[in-house]
Amino acid sequence: MRLLTTLGLASLAIVLASCSSDEPTSPSGSYPAYVHTVNGSYMTYSNITVAIDTATKQTTNTPAADDSSVVVSSQTGEQVDPATSTKQPFYSTNSHVFVNNEPTDTVTLSQLGGKITQSFRLSYNIQSFALNIGRKNVVINDLANSTWTALKDTVLPFDFPGMPQYKVSGTLNFTGKSLGDETVTLNGQSIKTKKSQIDLNATLFLAAGPTQLPLPIKLVRTYWFAEKLGVVKMEQKAEVINLGIIGGFLGTPVQAVPGLIQTAKSWSTR
């Protein structure tokens, strides 16, 4: 998947694959699998980057290079859901992501019961400064609930790149909600999907001594999930972020955050 490198979440690779005869069958009464666990299967994605003008907030769509995910290892079985203390079907898959045939990332996607979790590498870029926060597990859908906590975490203080006298810390409060059912057309097929929205709410703090400068960041992602295919479409809205007091420190009041539209283009099973 394309990287979002301007004040966005980077390297959000999504494992997409179609079903095959050796995919496990969910027990009666359980949720269907949205994680494809056949090693060697792959999905090709069509990508569009969305630029936004900081003054008018008008957006411009530009085609970007296709990318693909290839399943390299997987796991199926049962695990105890800590929320309910009951055993639930469990699926997990690791994939390598390629752009222009070059490997760019490794991504884990898992499903426990109706809860689908993805490993995100978080990197907020403020102007020319890359703030790498590390990998976080984000619940990108919960089939059992209309709303859920996608991620609640803190960012421990670390040095501002190139300026060790400043420290960066933060809080992450990602929330999810169901947007109901929707039929999409992919590769000439009408596919029923379940739609969800993740609000990527974060507050970063830039500190020098006892003084902390806050920077609230609000981004929105929408996902479309298809049974036995997984995530078949993802959109992140382009936004203009008000840098507030930190903007004065950096010499600019606002920053454009590009968006991304990713759609399943073709897939293969083995």
Coordinates of C-alpha atoms in Angstrom, one line a residue:
M1 CA 0.0 0.0 0.0
R2 CA 1.1 3.5 -0.6
L3 CA 2.8 5.3 2.3
L4 CA 1.1 8.4 3.8
T5 CA 4.2 10.5 4.6
T6 CA 2.7 13.9 5.5
L7 CA 1.4 14.0 9.1
G8 CA -0.4 10.7 8.4
L9 CA -0.2 7.1 9.4
A10 CA 2.4 5.4 7.3
S11 CA 2.5 2.0 5.6
L12 CA -1.1 0.8 6.2
A13 CA -0.9 -2.4 4.2
I14 CA -4.1 -4.4 4.1
V15 CA -4.2 -8.1 3.4
L16 CA -6.8 -8.8 0.7
A17 CA -7.3 -12.2 -0.9
S18 CA -10.2 -14.2 -2.3
C19 CA -11.4 -17.4 -0.9
S20 CA -10.2 -20.9 -1.8
S21 CA -11.2 -24.5 -1.1
D22 CA -8.6 -24.9 1.7
E23 CA -9.7 -21.8 3.7
P24 CA -11.0 -22.9 7.1
T25 CA -14.8 -23.0 7.8
S26 CA -16.0 -21.0 10.8
P27 CA -17.9 -23.0 13.4
S28 CA -21.7 -22.7 13.4
G29 CA -22.8 -19.4 15.1
S30 CA -19.4 -17.7 14.8
Y31 CA -18.4 -14.8 12.6
P32 CA -17.2 -15.4 9.1
A33 CA -13.5 -15.1 8.4
Y34 CA -12.3 -11.7 7.0
V35 CA -8.7 -12.8 7.1
H36 CA -7.4 -15.0 4.2
T37 CA -5.0 -17.5 5.5
V38 CA -3.7 -19.4 2.3
N39 CA 0.0 -18.9 2.0
G40 CA 1.0 -17.5 -1.4
S41 CA -2.3 -15.8 -2.1
Y42 CA -2.0 -12.1 -3.2
M43 CA -4.0 -9.0 -3.9
T44 CA -3.2 -6.1 -6.2
Y45 CA -4.5 -2.7 -5.2
S46 CA -5.3 0.4 -7.3
N47 CA -4.3 3.6 -5.5
I48 CA -5.2 7.3 -5.7
T49 CA -3.6 10.0 -3.7
V50 CA -5.7 13.0 -2.7
A51 CA -4.0 16.3 -2.3
I52 CA -5.7 19.2 -0.5
D53 CA -5.2 22.9 -0.8
T54 CA -4.6 24.5 2.6
A55 CA -6.4 27.8 1.7
T56 CA -9.5 26.5 -0.2
K57 CA -9.5 22.9 1.0
Q58 CA -10.2 21.8 -2.5
T59 CA -9.0 18.3 -3.3
T60 CA -7.2 16.8 -6.3
N61 CA -7.0 13.1 -7.1
T62 CA -3.9 11.7 -8.7
P63 CA -3.4 8.0 -9.7
A64 CA -0.5 6.4 -7.8
A65 CA 1.4 3.2 -8.4
D66 CA -0.4 -0.1 -7.8
D67 CA 0.8 -2.2 -4.9
S68 CA 0.3 -5.8 -3.7
S69 CA 0.3 -7.9 -0.6
V70 CA 1.5 -11.5 -0.6
V71 CA 0.6 -13.9 2.3
V72 CA 3.8 -15.4 3.6
S73 CA 2.7 -17.1 6.8
S74 CA -0.6 -17.7 8.6
Q75 CA -2.3 -19.3 11.6
T76 CA -5.7 -20.6 12.4
G77 CA -7.2 -22.1 15.5
E78 CA -8.9 -20.8 18.7
Q79 CA -8.0 -18.3 21.3
V80 CA -9.7 -17.0 24.5
D81 CA -11.3 -13.6 23.9
P82 CA -10.2 -11.6 27.0
A83 CA -13.4 -9.4 26.7
T84 CA -15.7 -12.4 27.1
S85 CA -13.5 -15.2 28.5
T86 CA -14.8 -17.5 25.9
K87 CA -12.9 -19.4 23.1
Q88 CA -13.3 -17.8 19.7
P89 CA -12.1 -18.8 16.2
F90 CA -8.8 -17.1 15.5
Y91 CA -7.1 -16.2 12.2
S92 CA -3.8 -14.4 11.7
T93 CA -1.8 -13.7 8.6
N94 CA 1.5 -12.0 7.8
S95 CA 2.0 -10.4 4.4
H96 CA 4.8 -8.7 2.5
V97 CA 3.9 -5.5 0.7
F98 CA 5.4 -4.6 -2.7
V99 CA 5.4 -1.3 -4.6
N100 CA 6.8 -1.5 -8.1
N101 CA 8.0 -5.1 -7.2
E102 CA 10.1 -3.7 -4.3
P103 CA 9.3 -4.9 -0.8
T104 CA 8.2 -2.0 1.4
D105 CA 6.6 -3.4 4.6
T106 CA 5.5 -6.5 6.5
V107 CA 1.9 -6.4 7.9
T108 CA 0.0 -8.5 10.3
L109 CA -3.8 -8.8 10.2
S110 CA -5.7 -11.0 12.7
Q111 CA -9.3 -11.8 13.6
L112 CA -10.6 -13.1 17.0
G113 CA -14.3 -13.8 16.9
G114 CA -15.7 -10.7 15.3
K115 CA -12.8 -8.4 16.2
I116 CA -10.4 -7.6 13.3
T117 CA -7.1 -6.1 14.3
Q118 CA -4.3 -4.7 12.1
S119 CA -0.7 -3.8 12.9
F120 CA 0.0 -0.1 12.1
R121 CA 3.3 1.6 11.8
L122 CA 2.6 5.1 13.0
S123 CA 4.7 7.9 11.6
Y124 CA 3.5 11.5 12.0
N125 CA 5.4 13.9 9.7
I126 CA 5.3 17.5 10.8
Q127 CA 6.8 19.6 8.0
S128 CA 10.2 17.9 7.4
F129 CA 10.3 16.2 10.8
A130 CA 9.4 12.5 10.9
L131 CA 8.0 11.4 14.3
N132 CA 8.1 7.6 14.3
I133 CA 6.0 6.2 17.0
G134 CA 6.3 2.5 16.3
R135 CA 3.9 -0.3 15.5
K136 CA 0.4 -0.3 17.2
N137 CA -2.4 -2.8 17.0
V138 CA -5.6 -1.1 15.9
V139 CA -9.1 -2.7 15.9
I140 CA -10.3 -1.8 12.4
N141 CA -13.7 -3.6 12.8
D142 CA -15.7 -5.2 15.5
L143 CA -18.6 -7.1 14.0
A144 CA -20.2 -7.6 17.4
N145 CA -20.5 -3.9 18.2
S146 CA -21.7 -0.7 16.6
T147 CA -18.9 1.3 18.3
W148 CA -15.6 0.3 19.8
T149 CA -12.2 1.5 21.1
A150 CA -9.8 1.0 18.2
L151 CA -6.7 2.1 20.1
K152 CA -6.1 3.8 23.4
D153 CA -2.4 4.4 24.2
T154 CA 0.2 6.9 25.2
V155 CA 3.4 7.8 23.5
L156 CA 6.3 8.0 25.8
P157 CA 8.6 11.0 25.5
F158 CA 11.4 10.8 22.8
D159 CA 13.8 13.3 21.3
F160 CA 12.4 15.6 18.6
P161 CA 14.4 14.7 15.4
G162 CA 17.6 16.8 15.3
M163 CA 16.6 18.8 18.3
P164 CA 17.3 16.7 21.5
Q165 CA 16.5 19.7 23.7
Y166 CA 12.8 19.1 22.7
K167 CA 10.8 16.1 23.6
V168 CA 7.7 14.6 21.9
S169 CA 5.0 12.7 23.7
G170 CA 1.4 12.0 23.0
T171 CA -1.9 10.3 23.5
L172 CA -3.7 8.1 21.0
N173 CA -7.5 7.7 21.2
F174 CA -8.7 5.9 18.0
T175 CA -12.4 5.0 17.9
G176 CA -14.4 2.9 15.5
K177 CA -18.0 2.7 14.5
S178 CA -20.1 0.6 12.1
L179 CA -21.5 2.3 9.0
G180 CA -23.7 -0.7 8.0
D181 CA -23.8 -2.7 4.8
E182 CA -22.9 -1.6 1.3
T183 CA -22.5 -3.4 -2.1
V184 CA -19.4 -2.4 -4.1
T185 CA -18.3 -3.5 -7.6
L186 CA -14.8 -4.9 -7.7
N187 CA -13.1 -6.7 -10.6
G188 CA -16.5 -6.8 -12.3
Q189 CA -18.2 -8.4 -9.3
S190 CA -20.8 -7.0 -7.0
I191 CA -19.6 -7.8 -3.5
K192 CA -21.6 -7.2 -0.3
T193 CA -19.5 -5.5 2.4
K194 CA -19.6 -4.2 5.9
K195 CA -18.4 -0.7 6.3
S196 CA -16.6 0.8 9.2
Q197 CA -15.0 4.2 10.2
I198 CA -12.0 4.7 12.3
D199 CA -11.4 8.2 13.8
L200 CA -7.7 8.5 14.3
N201 CA -7.7 11.0 17.1
A202 CA -4.3 11.9 18.6
T203 CA -2.6 14.7 20.5
L204 CA 1.1 15.2 20.3
F205 CA 3.0 17.3 22.8
L206 CA 6.2 19.2 22.1
A207 CA 8.0 20.0 25.3
A208 CA 11.0 22.1 26.3
G209 CA 11.4 21.8 30.1
P210 CA 8.1 22.2 31.9
T211 CA 6.3 23.8 28.9
Q212 CA 4.2 21.6 26.6
L213 CA 2.8 22.7 23.3
P214 CA -0.2 20.5 22.2
L215 CA -1.0 19.5 18.7
P216 CA -4.4 17.8 18.2
I217 CA -4.7 15.6 15.1
K218 CA -7.9 14.2 13.8
L219 CA -7.9 12.0 10.7
V220 CA -10.6 9.7 9.4
R221 CA -10.4 6.3 7.6
T222 CA -13.2 4.2 6.2
Y223 CA -13.0 0.5 5.5
W224 CA -15.1 -1.9 3.4
F225 CA -14.9 -5.6 4.5
A226 CA -16.1 -8.6 2.4
E227 CA -16.6 -12.1 3.8
K228 CA -13.6 -14.3 2.9
L229 CA -12.0 -11.4 1.1
G230 CA -11.1 -9.1 4.0
V231 CA -10.7 -5.4 3.4
V232 CA -11.6 -4.6 -0.2
K233 CA -11.5 -0.8 0.0
M234 CA -10.0 1.9 2.2
E235 CA -10.2 5.6 2.1
Q236 CA -8.5 8.2 4.2
K237 CA -9.8 11.8 3.9
A238 CA -7.4 14.6 3.1
E239 CA -7.3 17.1 5.9
V240 CA -5.8 20.5 6.7
I241 CA -4.4 20.4 10.3
N242 CA -4.1 23.6 12.3
L243 CA -0.6 23.5 13.9
G244 CA -1.6 26.0 16.6
I245 CA 1.3 27.2 18.8
I246 CA 3.6 24.6 17.2
G247 CA 2.9 26.3 13.9
G248 CA 4.6 29.5 15.2
F249 CA 7.5 27.4 16.3
L250 CA 7.8 25.8 12.8
G251 CA 7.0 28.9 10.8
T252 CA 3.7 27.8 9.3
P253 CA 0.1 27.9 10.8
V254 CA -1.4 24.9 8.9
Q255 CA -0.3 21.7 7.2
A256 CA -2.0 19.7 4.4
V257 CA -2.4 16.0 5.1
P258 CA -2.9 14.0 1.8
G259 CA -5.6 11.4 1.6
L260 CA -5.6 7.9 0.0
I261 CA -8.1 5.8 -1.8
Q262 CA -7.2 2.1 -2.2
T263 CA -9.4 -0.4 -4.0
A264 CA -9.0 -4.1 -4.6
K265 CA -8.1 -4.5 -8.3
S266 CA -7.4 -8.2 -8.7
W267 CA -6.6 -11.2 -6.5
S268 CA -5.4 -14.8 -6.7
T269 CA -5.7 -17.8 -4.5
R270 CA -3.6 -20.9 -4.2

